[in-house]
Amino acid sequence: MSGNLKRRDFLRRTACCTTVMTLGGNGGPLTRKASAAEPATGVKSKPDVIVYRGGYPGWPWVARAGKERLVCVFRDDGVHGFSPTGKIMGTFSQDDGQTWAPARTVVDEPGVDDRNAAVTQLPDGRLMVCYNTYTKDLVSRTMTICSGDGGSTWARPQPIDELNARTRGAPIVLASGDLLIPIYKAPGNGSIAARSSDGGRTWELSEIANRQGFVGDEWVVLEVEPGRIVGIIRENGVRDGYFWKTESRDGGRTWDEAVKTNVRDARSTSPAHLDRHGSTPILTYADRRMISVSMVMTDDSDFRRWDIEDRLLCYQYRPDGRPIADASYPVSVAVGKRRRLIVDYEIRPEGKWIAGYFVDLPEGW
C-alpha cells in the first residue's frame, strides 16, 4: 500500500461503501475526502432500505428494542409546518433493520400536530416515546407515551411540563434509575433537562444557561459514567453551524456552561446524535445539511475535540452533491460489532421517506 494512503485512511474511506444494500446503491472505494465546497466521489447516495414512505415523514428516531429488534418512530403528514392531522408513527424491524413492518399510529390527538418523537426501551421492557404537541397557535407541550406490550398498544399520553417546549433527543435511563429527557424552549430559545425519579410520573427541569454567542436548541444526552452526562447541542444564536457541549456531574440536576466543539455543519444547522459504539463515542451529524451526513469519533474525555480530519463520510443525498428539499436529522444505532444503521428522513421529488443507511466502522473505532 502506498505510503501516501495510510491504513487508517484506507479503512475510513472504504468503510461506508462495503455494506450489503437492500435497495442497491452506488458504493465503491472512496477516492478522496469531501470538503464543504465540493461533493465527495464514491459515497453512497441511495438508501440501503426504505423504512417508510409517506406524505411528509420527518425527524425519525431509532433504538434497540431486543435482540435483532429495532423500533423507529417519526412524524408524518403532508407538510413540514403545522398540520392538525400530524401524527406520531412507529415501525419495527426483526432483523436489525434489513426489513420493516408496516408503520402504525402511536399517537394522534385530533386538531393537534404530534411531532418530534424519540424512543427508548426502559429496563423493564416498556417502550417510552417522548414527543411534543403543536397547536395552530404554534404552542408546544412536551409529552411521553409508553407501551408495555412491545408497541402493540399505547397508554394515555402524559405531560412532562406545561412549558412551551419541544423534544428531540430520546429519554435515557441513568445509572441511578432516574429518567432524563433533553427538551428545549420553543421555538429554539434554550435547552432544558427534564429529570424524573419516579418513572416519569413527575419531572424536574434544569436549564442550560444561554449567554453571549450561545442560545440552546435541540440536543441529545449520553451518560458517559455514573452521574456524568454529556449533552451535544444545536446552537440557535450565532448559528454558524458549530455544535456545543454541556455536561452535568450530578445526574442532570445542574449543568455546566455550554462550550463550542470543533464539529460543524458547514451549510446550515440540524441536531446531531451522540452514542457509544462499544466504548467509542460516536457523533452522527449532517456535515452539510440536506447534502451529506458523516460520523466522527473522539478520544477527548471532555467531548469537545473530535477527530474531524478522519471523519467517516457515510452518504450524500445526490451523487453530484446538490441538496435535496429537506433532510438531515440522522440517528444511528449499533447493528453489529462494527456496523451501525443510520435512519434519516428525505424529501425528494422522487419520493418522501424515512431512509436507512448501513455503515461499517473502521478499525480503531
mmCIF file of C-alpha atoms in Angstrom:
data_model
loop_
_atom_site.group_PDB
_atom_site.id
_atom_site.type_symbol
_atom_site.label_atom_id
_atom_site.label_comp_id
_atom_site.label_asym_id
_atom_site.label_seq_id
_atom_site.Cartn_x
_atom_site.Cartn_y
_atom_site.Cartn_z
ATOM 1 C CA MET A 1 0.000 0.000 0.000
ATOM 2 C CA SER A 2 1.290 3.438 -0.907
ATOM 3 C CA GLY A 3 2.841 5.454 1.862
ATOM 4 C CA ASN A 4 0.566 8.338 0.822
ATOM 5 C CA LEU A 5 -2.532 6.378 1.886
ATOM 6 C CA LYS A 6 -2.358 5.305 5.488
ATOM 7 C CA ARG A 7 -4.145 2.132 6.552
ATOM 8 C CA ARG A 8 -6.475 4.142 8.740
ATOM 9 C CA ASP A 9 -7.301 6.443 5.829
ATOM 10 C CA PHE A 10 -7.929 3.468 3.566
ATOM 11 C CA LEU A 11 -10.259 1.837 6.053
ATOM 12 C CA ARG A 12 -12.066 5.094 6.712
ATOM 13 C CA ARG A 13 -12.536 5.790 3.027
ATOM 14 C CA THR A 14 -13.883 2.372 2.141
ATOM 15 C CA ALA A 15 -15.961 1.604 5.226
ATOM 16 C CA CYS A 16 -19.126 3.400 4.149
ATOM 17 C CA CYS A 17 -19.170 1.647 0.797
ATOM 18 C CA THR A 18 -18.871 -2.010 1.792
ATOM 19 C CA THR A 19 -22.399 -2.695 3.071
ATOM 20 C CA VAL A 20 -24.948 -5.144 1.700
ATOM 21 C CA MET A 21 -27.600 -2.914 0.126
ATOM 22 C CA THR A 22 -31.248 -3.879 0.246
ATOM 23 C CA LEU A 23 -32.252 -1.412 -2.464
ATOM 24 C CA GLY A 24 -28.944 -1.127 -4.252
ATOM 25 C CA GLY A 25 -26.508 1.772 -4.204
ATOM 26 C CA ASN A 26 -23.549 3.333 -5.894
ATOM 27 C CA GLY A 27 -20.844 2.211 -3.471
ATOM 28 C CA GLY A 28 -17.220 1.941 -4.401
ATOM 29 C CA PRO A 29 -13.879 2.938 -2.950
ATOM 30 C CA LEU A 30 -13.956 6.488 -1.700
ATOM 31 C CA THR A 31 -11.317 8.329 -3.686
ATOM 32 C CA ARG A 32 -10.959 11.475 -1.608
ATOM 33 C CA LYS A 33 -12.251 13.443 1.321
ATOM 34 C CA ALA A 34 -15.279 15.671 0.954
ATOM 35 C CA SER A 35 -14.985 19.347 1.695
ATOM 36 C CA ALA A 36 -17.661 21.939 2.343
ATOM 37 C CA ALA A 37 -17.111 23.295 -1.158
ATOM 38 C CA GLU A 38 -17.262 20.172 -3.318
ATOM 39 C CA PRO A 39 -19.029 16.808 -3.350
ATOM 40 C CA ALA A 40 -17.302 13.565 -2.436
ATOM 41 C CA THR A 41 -16.997 10.829 -5.026
ATOM 42 C CA GLY A 42 -17.786 7.187 -4.411
ATOM 43 C CA VAL A 43 -20.039 7.825 -1.398
ATOM 44 C CA LYS A 44 -23.403 6.074 -1.495
ATOM 45 C CA SER A 45 -26.333 8.268 -2.473
ATOM 46 C CA LYS A 46 -29.175 5.755 -2.351
ATOM 47 C CA PRO A 47 -30.656 4.346 0.849
ATOM 48 C CA ASP A 48 -29.965 0.732 1.683
ATOM 49 C CA VAL A 49 -33.532 0.354 2.917
ATOM 50 C CA ILE A 50 -36.691 2.434 2.911
ATOM 51 C CA VAL A 51 -38.169 2.275 6.394
ATOM 52 C CA TYR A 52 -41.386 4.098 5.486
ATOM 53 C CA ARG A 53 -42.910 6.051 2.599
ATOM 54 C CA GLY A 54 -45.390 8.790 3.415
ATOM 55 C CA GLY A 55 -46.774 12.260 2.822
ATOM 56 C CA TYR A 56 -44.036 14.223 4.598
ATOM 57 C CA PRO A 57 -42.384 11.862 7.090
ATOM 58 C CA GLY A 58 -39.822 13.594 9.258
ATOM 59 C CA TRP A 59 -37.475 13.690 12.227
ATOM 60 C CA PRO A 60 -37.100 9.964 12.947
ATOM 61 C CA TRP A 61 -35.516 8.187 15.888
ATOM 62 C CA VAL A 62 -34.304 4.594 16.011
ATOM 63 C CA ALA A 63 -33.457 2.468 19.042
ATOM 64 C CA ARG A 64 -32.875 -1.131 20.004
ATOM 65 C CA ALA A 65 -35.877 -2.995 21.407
ATOM 66 C CA GLY A 66 -34.497 -6.512 21.835
ATOM 67 C CA LYS A 67 -32.196 -8.960 20.075
ATOM 68 C CA GLU A 68 -32.219 -8.054 16.364
ATOM 69 C CA ARG A 69 -35.326 -5.929 17.059
ATOM 70 C CA LEU A 70 -35.324 -2.210 16.320
ATOM 71 C CA VAL A 71 -38.027 0.405 16.755
ATOM 72 C CA CYS A 72 -38.283 3.577 14.681
ATOM 73 C CA VAL A 73 -40.657 6.465 15.397
ATOM 74 C CA PHE A 74 -41.319 9.577 13.337
ATOM 75 C CA ARG A 75 -43.974 12.147 12.484
ATOM 76 C CA ASP A 76 -45.961 12.004 9.249
ATOM 77 C CA ASP A 77 -48.346 14.333 7.466
ATOM 78 C CA GLY A 78 -48.322 16.279 4.206
ATOM 79 C CA VAL A 79 -46.264 19.350 5.147
ATOM 80 C CA HIS A 80 -43.202 20.377 7.165
ATOM 81 C CA GLY A 81 -45.032 23.020 9.211
ATOM 82 C CA PHE A 82 -48.107 22.840 11.406
ATOM 83 C CA SER A 83 -50.851 20.436 10.400
ATOM 84 C CA PRO A 84 -53.893 19.490 12.507
ATOM 85 C CA THR A 85 -53.525 15.914 11.252
ATOM 86 C CA GLY A 86 -49.829 15.428 12.077
ATOM 87 C CA LYS A 87 -49.278 12.188 13.986
ATOM 88 C CA ILE A 88 -46.565 10.007 15.502
ATOM 89 C CA MET A 89 -45.963 6.720 13.695
ATOM 90 C CA GLY A 90 -43.914 3.700 14.686
ATOM 91 C CA THR A 91 -42.482 0.664 12.934
ATOM 92 C CA PHE A 92 -40.380 -2.341 13.932
ATOM 93 C CA SER A 93 -37.642 -4.440 12.380
ATOM 94 C CA GLN A 94 -36.959 -8.009 13.495
ATOM 95 C CA ASP A 95 -33.700 -8.367 11.523
ATOM 96 C CA ASP A 96 -31.545 -5.414 12.622
ATOM 97 C CA GLY A 97 -33.024 -3.014 10.102
ATOM 98 C CA GLN A 98 -32.965 -5.038 6.891
ATOM 99 C CA THR A 99 -36.772 -5.064 6.644
ATOM 100 C CA TRP A 100 -39.507 -3.113 8.409
ATOM 101 C CA ALA A 101 -43.131 -3.829 9.292
ATOM 102 C CA PRO A 102 -45.922 -1.536 8.108
ATOM 103 C CA ALA A 103 -45.995 1.562 10.303
ATOM 104 C CA ARG A 104 -48.780 2.073 12.834
ATOM 105 C CA THR A 105 -50.034 5.151 14.660
ATOM 106 C CA VAL A 106 -48.553 5.726 18.119
ATOM 107 C CA VAL A 107 -50.445 8.915 18.977
ATOM 108 C CA ASP A 108 -52.724 11.245 17.013
ATOM 109 C CA GLU A 109 -54.511 13.921 19.045
ATOM 110 C CA PRO A 110 -57.310 15.469 16.957
ATOM 111 C CA GLY A 111 -56.624 19.012 15.771
ATOM 112 C CA VAL A 112 -53.060 18.935 17.115
ATOM 113 C CA ASP A 113 -49.773 18.271 15.349
ATOM 114 C CA ASP A 114 -47.951 15.498 17.235
ATOM 115 C CA ARG A 115 -44.277 15.619 16.238
ATOM 116 C CA ASN A 116 -40.573 15.365 17.174
ATOM 117 C CA ALA A 117 -40.752 11.813 18.533
ATOM 118 C CA ALA A 118 -37.880 9.830 20.023
ATOM 119 C CA VAL A 119 -37.966 6.397 21.642
ATOM 120 C CA THR A 120 -36.089 4.236 24.110
ATOM 121 C CA GLN A 121 -36.616 0.861 25.753
ATOM 122 C CA LEU A 122 -36.729 1.052 29.539
ATOM 123 C CA PRO A 123 -35.071 -1.572 31.785
ATOM 124 C CA ASP A 124 -38.470 -3.186 32.492
ATOM 125 C CA GLY A 125 -39.020 -3.711 28.755
ATOM 126 C CA ARG A 126 -41.528 -0.907 28.231
ATOM 127 C CA LEU A 127 -41.101 1.444 25.312
ATOM 128 C CA MET A 128 -41.161 5.154 26.112
ATOM 129 C CA VAL A 129 -41.681 7.752 23.385
ATOM 130 C CA CYS A 130 -41.208 11.446 24.067
ATOM 131 C CA TYR A 131 -42.750 13.951 21.672
ATOM 132 C CA ASN A 132 -44.424 17.337 21.641
ATOM 133 C CA THR A 133 -47.832 18.563 20.634
ATOM 134 C CA TYR A 134 -48.055 21.642 18.413
ATOM 135 C CA THR A 135 -51.198 23.766 18.070
ATOM 136 C CA LYS A 136 -52.489 26.128 15.397
ATOM 137 C CA ASP A 137 -51.311 28.940 17.692
ATOM 138 C CA LEU A 138 -47.788 27.453 17.470
ATOM 139 C CA VAL A 139 -47.711 26.450 21.135
ATOM 140 C CA SER A 140 -45.890 23.234 22.031
ATOM 141 C CA ARG A 141 -46.147 20.895 25.021
ATOM 142 C CA THR A 142 -43.757 18.045 25.802
ATOM 143 C CA MET A 143 -45.266 14.607 26.386
ATOM 144 C CA THR A 144 -44.411 10.955 26.961
ATOM 145 C CA ILE A 145 -46.335 7.842 25.999
ATOM 146 C CA CYS A 146 -45.483 4.241 26.926
ATOM 147 C CA SER A 147 -46.209 0.740 25.678
ATOM 148 C CA GLY A 148 -45.967 -2.354 27.856
ATOM 149 C CA ASP A 149 -46.605 -4.872 25.088
ATOM 150 C CA GLY A 150 -43.844 -4.127 22.615
ATOM 151 C CA GLY A 151 -45.688 -1.394 20.759
ATOM 152 C CA SER A 152 -48.979 -3.175 20.073
ATOM 153 C CA THR A 153 -50.905 -0.754 22.289
ATOM 154 C CA TRP A 154 -50.039 2.550 23.948
ATOM 155 C CA ALA A 155 -51.129 4.081 27.249
ATOM 156 C CA ARG A 156 -52.541 7.589 27.636
ATOM 157 C CA PRO A 157 -50.017 10.369 26.915
ATOM 158 C CA GLN A 158 -48.563 12.093 29.971
ATOM 159 C CA PRO A 159 -47.294 15.701 30.062
ATOM 160 C CA ILE A 160 -43.730 16.475 31.102
ATOM 161 C CA ASP A 161 -44.404 20.137 31.871
ATOM 162 C CA GLU A 162 -46.735 22.997 30.928
ATOM 163 C CA LEU A 163 -43.818 24.968 29.473
ATOM 164 C CA ASN A 164 -43.996 25.902 25.780
ATOM 165 C CA ALA A 165 -41.275 23.439 24.809
ATOM 166 C CA ARG A 166 -40.351 20.715 22.336
ATOM 167 C CA THR A 167 -38.482 17.420 22.197
ATOM 168 C CA ARG A 168 -35.774 15.923 20.025
ATOM 169 C CA GLY A 169 -33.466 13.537 21.893
ATOM 170 C CA ALA A 170 -34.718 10.266 23.344
ATOM 171 C CA PRO A 171 -35.186 9.612 27.056
ATOM 172 C CA ILE A 172 -32.202 7.964 28.723
ATOM 173 C CA VAL A 173 -32.139 5.851 31.872
ATOM 174 C CA LEU A 174 -29.366 6.898 34.242
ATOM 175 C CA ALA A 175 -27.297 4.591 36.424
ATOM 176 C CA SER A 176 -29.319 5.916 39.366
ATOM 177 C CA GLY A 177 -32.545 4.736 37.745
ATOM 178 C CA ASP A 178 -33.696 8.293 37.026
ATOM 179 C CA LEU A 179 -35.041 9.223 33.598
ATOM 180 C CA LEU A 180 -33.656 12.203 31.697
ATOM 181 C CA ILE A 181 -35.141 13.825 28.587
ATOM 182 C CA PRO A 182 -33.463 16.718 26.720
ATOM 183 C CA ILE A 183 -36.117 19.278 25.756
ATOM 184 C CA TYR A 184 -35.898 22.869 24.552
ATOM 185 C CA LYS A 185 -37.943 26.050 24.753
ATOM 186 C CA ALA A 186 -39.992 26.690 21.635
ATOM 187 C CA PRO A 187 -39.129 27.733 19.010
ATOM 188 C CA GLY A 188 -35.445 27.286 19.959
ATOM 189 C CA ASN A 189 -34.750 29.609 22.856
ATOM 190 C CA GLY A 190 -32.921 27.447 25.365
ATOM 191 C CA SER A 191 -32.011 23.837 26.187
ATOM 192 C CA ILE A 192 -33.587 22.208 29.247
ATOM 193 C CA ALA A 193 -33.100 18.862 31.004
ATOM 194 C CA ALA A 194 -36.219 17.131 32.354
ATOM 195 C CA ARG A 195 -35.403 14.576 35.075
ATOM 196 C CA SER A 196 -37.755 12.114 36.738
ATOM 197 C CA SER A 197 -37.050 9.998 39.818
ATOM 198 C CA ASP A 198 -40.432 8.253 39.832
ATOM 199 C CA GLY A 199 -40.565 6.546 36.462
ATOM 200 C CA GLY A 200 -41.928 9.512 34.550
ATOM 201 C CA ARG A 201 -44.860 10.496 36.767
ATOM 202 C CA THR A 202 -43.303 13.835 37.751
ATOM 203 C CA TRP A 203 -40.424 15.841 36.308
ATOM 204 C CA GLU A 204 -37.934 18.448 37.496
ATOM 205 C CA LEU A 205 -36.456 20.907 34.991
ATOM 206 C CA SER A 206 -32.978 22.423 34.864
ATOM 207 C CA GLU A 207 -31.755 24.849 32.217
ATOM 208 C CA ILE A 208 -28.514 25.115 30.291
ATOM 209 C CA ALA A 209 -27.810 28.829 30.542
ATOM 210 C CA ASN A 210 -27.845 30.932 27.391
ATOM 211 C CA ARG A 211 -25.101 33.531 27.075
ATOM 212 C CA GLN A 212 -23.486 35.850 24.562
ATOM 213 C CA GLY A 213 -22.936 33.850 21.379
ATOM 214 C CA PHE A 214 -24.927 30.830 22.541
ATOM 215 C CA VAL A 215 -28.643 30.032 22.546
ATOM 216 C CA GLY A 216 -29.557 26.407 23.167
ATOM 217 C CA ASP A 217 -31.850 24.457 20.861
ATOM 218 C CA GLU A 218 -32.393 20.750 20.107
ATOM 219 C CA TRP A 219 -29.958 18.480 21.912
ATOM 220 C CA VAL A 220 -29.090 14.908 22.854
ATOM 221 C CA VAL A 221 -27.615 13.378 26.002
ATOM 222 C CA LEU A 222 -25.420 10.414 26.929
ATOM 223 C CA GLU A 223 -24.419 9.202 30.396
ATOM 224 C CA VAL A 224 -20.695 8.526 29.980
ATOM 225 C CA GLU A 225 -20.133 7.358 33.567
ATOM 226 C CA PRO A 226 -22.488 7.129 36.544
ATOM 227 C CA GLY A 227 -23.862 10.599 37.233
ATOM 228 C CA ARG A 228 -21.843 12.252 34.458
ATOM 229 C CA ILE A 229 -23.966 13.238 31.471
ATOM 230 C CA VAL A 230 -22.729 14.880 28.281
ATOM 231 C CA GLY A 231 -25.058 16.874 26.042
ATOM 232 C CA ILE A 232 -24.438 17.954 22.438
ATOM 233 C CA ILE A 233 -26.498 20.994 21.449
ATOM 234 C CA ARG A 234 -27.632 22.591 18.208
ATOM 235 C CA GLU A 235 -26.957 26.318 18.662
ATOM 236 C CA ASN A 236 -29.631 28.854 17.680
ATOM 237 C CA GLY A 237 -27.985 32.231 18.373
ATOM 238 C CA VAL A 238 -24.953 32.842 16.167
ATOM 239 C CA ARG A 239 -25.990 29.851 14.022
ATOM 240 C CA ASP A 240 -22.557 29.309 12.500
ATOM 241 C CA GLY A 241 -23.124 25.554 12.342
ATOM 242 C CA TYR A 242 -20.959 24.539 15.314
ATOM 243 C CA PHE A 243 -22.275 22.103 17.879
ATOM 244 C CA TRP A 244 -21.902 22.953 21.547
ATOM 245 C CA LYS A 245 -21.308 20.717 24.527
ATOM 246 C CA THR A 246 -22.585 20.855 28.086
ATOM 247 C CA GLU A 247 -22.076 18.490 30.994
ATOM 248 C CA SER A 248 -23.715 17.505 34.273
ATOM 249 C CA ARG A 249 -21.831 15.739 37.060
ATOM 250 C CA ASP A 250 -24.755 15.339 39.431
ATOM 251 C CA GLY A 251 -27.174 13.203 37.470
ATOM 252 C CA GLY A 252 -28.729 16.023 35.470
ATOM 253 C CA ARG A 253 -29.610 18.367 38.322
ATOM 254 C CA THR A 254 -27.184 21.116 37.271
ATOM 255 C CA TRP A 255 -25.311 21.784 34.039
ATOM 256 C CA ASP A 256 -22.054 23.460 33.074
ATOM 257 C CA GLU A 257 -21.940 26.490 30.833
ATOM 258 C CA ALA A 258 -22.029 25.288 27.229
ATOM 259 C CA VAL A 259 -18.794 25.364 25.214
ATOM 260 C CA LYS A 260 -18.211 25.150 21.472
ATOM 261 C CA THR A 261 -16.918 21.923 19.924
ATOM 262 C CA ASN A 262 -14.909 21.635 16.706
ATOM 263 C CA VAL A 263 -17.753 19.832 14.872
ATOM 264 C CA ARG A 264 -19.680 21.912 12.378
ATOM 265 C CA ASP A 265 -22.443 21.698 9.826
ATOM 266 C CA ALA A 266 -20.897 23.737 7.022
ATOM 267 C CA ARG A 267 -24.205 24.555 5.350
ATOM 268 C CA SER A 268 -26.888 25.049 7.973
ATOM 269 C CA THR A 269 -27.855 23.545 11.323
ATOM 270 C CA SER A 270 -29.647 20.399 12.410
ATOM 271 C CA PRO A 271 -29.223 18.278 15.551
ATOM 272 C CA ALA A 272 -26.547 15.617 15.922
ATOM 273 C CA HIS A 273 -26.870 12.190 17.551
ATOM 274 C CA LEU A 274 -24.474 11.132 20.318
ATOM 275 C CA ASP A 275 -23.910 7.477 21.190
ATOM 276 C CA ARG A 276 -21.231 4.942 22.016
ATOM 277 C CA HIS A 277 -20.276 2.075 19.759
ATOM 278 C CA GLY A 278 -18.785 -0.269 22.311
ATOM 279 C CA SER A 279 -16.554 2.109 24.238
ATOM 280 C CA THR A 280 -16.065 4.601 21.385
ATOM 281 C CA PRO A 281 -18.040 7.873 21.453
ATOM 282 C CA ILE A 282 -19.723 8.394 18.067
ATOM 283 C CA LEU A 283 -21.336 11.572 16.760
ATOM 284 C CA THR A 284 -23.636 11.192 13.740
ATOM 285 C CA TYR A 285 -24.426 14.506 12.078
ATOM 286 C CA ALA A 286 -25.111 16.355 8.839
ATOM 287 C CA ASP A 287 -21.789 17.911 7.838
ATOM 288 C CA ARG A 288 -23.695 19.812 5.117
ATOM 289 C CA ARG A 289 -27.404 19.813 5.807
ATOM 290 C CA MET A 290 -29.527 18.371 3.006
ATOM 291 C CA ILE A 291 -26.311 17.381 1.195
ATOM 292 C CA SER A 292 -24.348 14.826 3.252
ATOM 293 C CA VAL A 293 -24.024 13.018 6.579
ATOM 294 C CA SER A 294 -20.901 11.918 8.454
ATOM 295 C CA MET A 295 -19.809 10.177 11.633
ATOM 296 C CA VAL A 296 -16.917 11.223 13.812
ATOM 297 C CA MET A 297 -15.295 9.738 16.911
ATOM 298 C CA THR A 298 -13.289 11.213 19.777
ATOM 299 C CA ASP A 299 -10.790 10.161 22.412
ATOM 300 C CA ASP A 300 -11.151 13.526 24.165
ATOM 301 C CA SER A 301 -12.530 12.866 27.639
ATOM 302 C CA ASP A 302 -14.099 16.342 27.558
ATOM 303 C CA PHE A 303 -16.028 15.554 24.336
ATOM 304 C CA ARG A 304 -15.029 18.903 22.797
ATOM 305 C CA ARG A 305 -12.398 17.876 20.231
ATOM 306 C CA TRP A 306 -13.493 15.309 17.696
ATOM 307 C CA ASP A 307 -11.392 13.592 15.022
ATOM 308 C CA ILE A 308 -12.714 15.742 12.176
ATOM 309 C CA GLU A 309 -9.819 15.031 9.808
ATOM 310 C CA ASP A 310 -10.733 11.342 9.837
ATOM 311 C CA ARG A 311 -14.488 11.672 9.904
ATOM 312 C CA LEU A 312 -16.421 8.906 8.205
ATOM 313 C CA LEU A 313 -18.327 10.100 5.125
ATOM 314 C CA CYS A 314 -21.466 7.992 5.274
ATOM 315 C CA TYR A 315 -23.711 9.205 2.455
ATOM 316 C CA GLN A 316 -24.785 12.182 0.407
ATOM 317 C CA TYR A 317 -28.304 12.565 -0.874
ATOM 318 C CA ARG A 318 -27.362 13.108 -4.531
ATOM 319 C CA PRO A 319 -24.341 11.792 -6.459
ATOM 320 C CA ASP A 320 -23.437 15.310 -7.640
ATOM 321 C CA GLY A 321 -23.623 16.817 -4.150
ATOM 322 C CA ARG A 322 -26.633 19.022 -4.796
ATOM 323 C CA PRO A 323 -29.035 19.467 -1.875
ATOM 324 C CA ILE A 324 -32.461 17.896 -1.695
ATOM 325 C CA ALA A 325 -35.554 19.743 -0.482
ATOM 326 C CA ASP A 326 -35.480 18.611 3.150
ATOM 327 C CA ALA A 327 -33.492 16.084 5.206
ATOM 328 C CA SER A 328 -30.770 15.669 7.814
ATOM 329 C CA TYR A 329 -31.957 14.508 11.221
ATOM 330 C CA PRO A 330 -29.713 11.422 11.312
ATOM 331 C CA VAL A 331 -29.786 8.970 14.225
ATOM 332 C CA SER A 332 -27.694 5.794 14.356
ATOM 333 C CA VAL A 333 -27.878 2.508 16.250
ATOM 334 C CA ALA A 334 -25.441 -0.404 16.531
ATOM 335 C CA VAL A 335 -26.485 -3.423 14.452
ATOM 336 C CA GLY A 336 -23.228 -5.383 14.558
ATOM 337 C CA LYS A 337 -19.769 -5.481 16.060
ATOM 338 C CA ARG A 338 -18.558 -2.835 13.597
ATOM 339 C CA ARG A 339 -21.800 -1.842 11.882
ATOM 340 C CA ARG A 340 -24.371 0.887 12.510
ATOM 341 C CA LEU A 341 -27.664 1.782 10.874
ATOM 342 C CA ILE A 342 -28.385 5.472 10.275
ATOM 343 C CA VAL A 343 -32.041 6.457 9.983
ATOM 344 C CA ASP A 344 -32.866 9.811 8.377
ATOM 345 C CA TYR A 345 -35.733 11.496 6.549
ATOM 346 C CA GLU A 346 -35.562 12.540 2.896
ATOM 347 C CA ILE A 347 -37.941 14.782 0.970
ATOM 348 C CA ARG A 348 -37.122 14.406 -2.725
ATOM 349 C CA PRO A 349 -39.048 14.894 -5.983
ATOM 350 C CA GLU A 350 -38.852 11.136 -6.499
ATOM 351 C CA GLY A 351 -40.183 10.255 -3.054
ATOM 352 C CA LYS A 352 -40.703 11.186 0.579
ATOM 353 C CA TRP A 353 -39.459 8.605 3.024
ATOM 354 C CA ILE A 354 -37.657 7.524 6.148
ATOM 355 C CA ALA A 355 -34.376 6.088 4.883
ATOM 356 C CA GLY A 356 -31.848 3.673 6.336
ATOM 357 C CA TYR A 357 -28.115 3.521 5.549
ATOM 358 C CA PHE A 358 -25.800 0.792 6.856
ATOM 359 C CA VAL A 359 -22.323 1.965 7.816
ATOM 360 C CA ASP A 360 -19.290 -0.209 8.585
ATOM 361 C CA LEU A 361 -16.909 1.406 11.044
ATOM 362 C CA PRO A 362 -13.128 1.455 10.563
ATOM 363 C CA GLU A 363 -10.724 -0.372 12.824
ATOM 364 C CA GLY A 364 -9.906 1.666 15.878
ATOM 365 C CA TRP A 365 -13.450 2.933 16.353
#
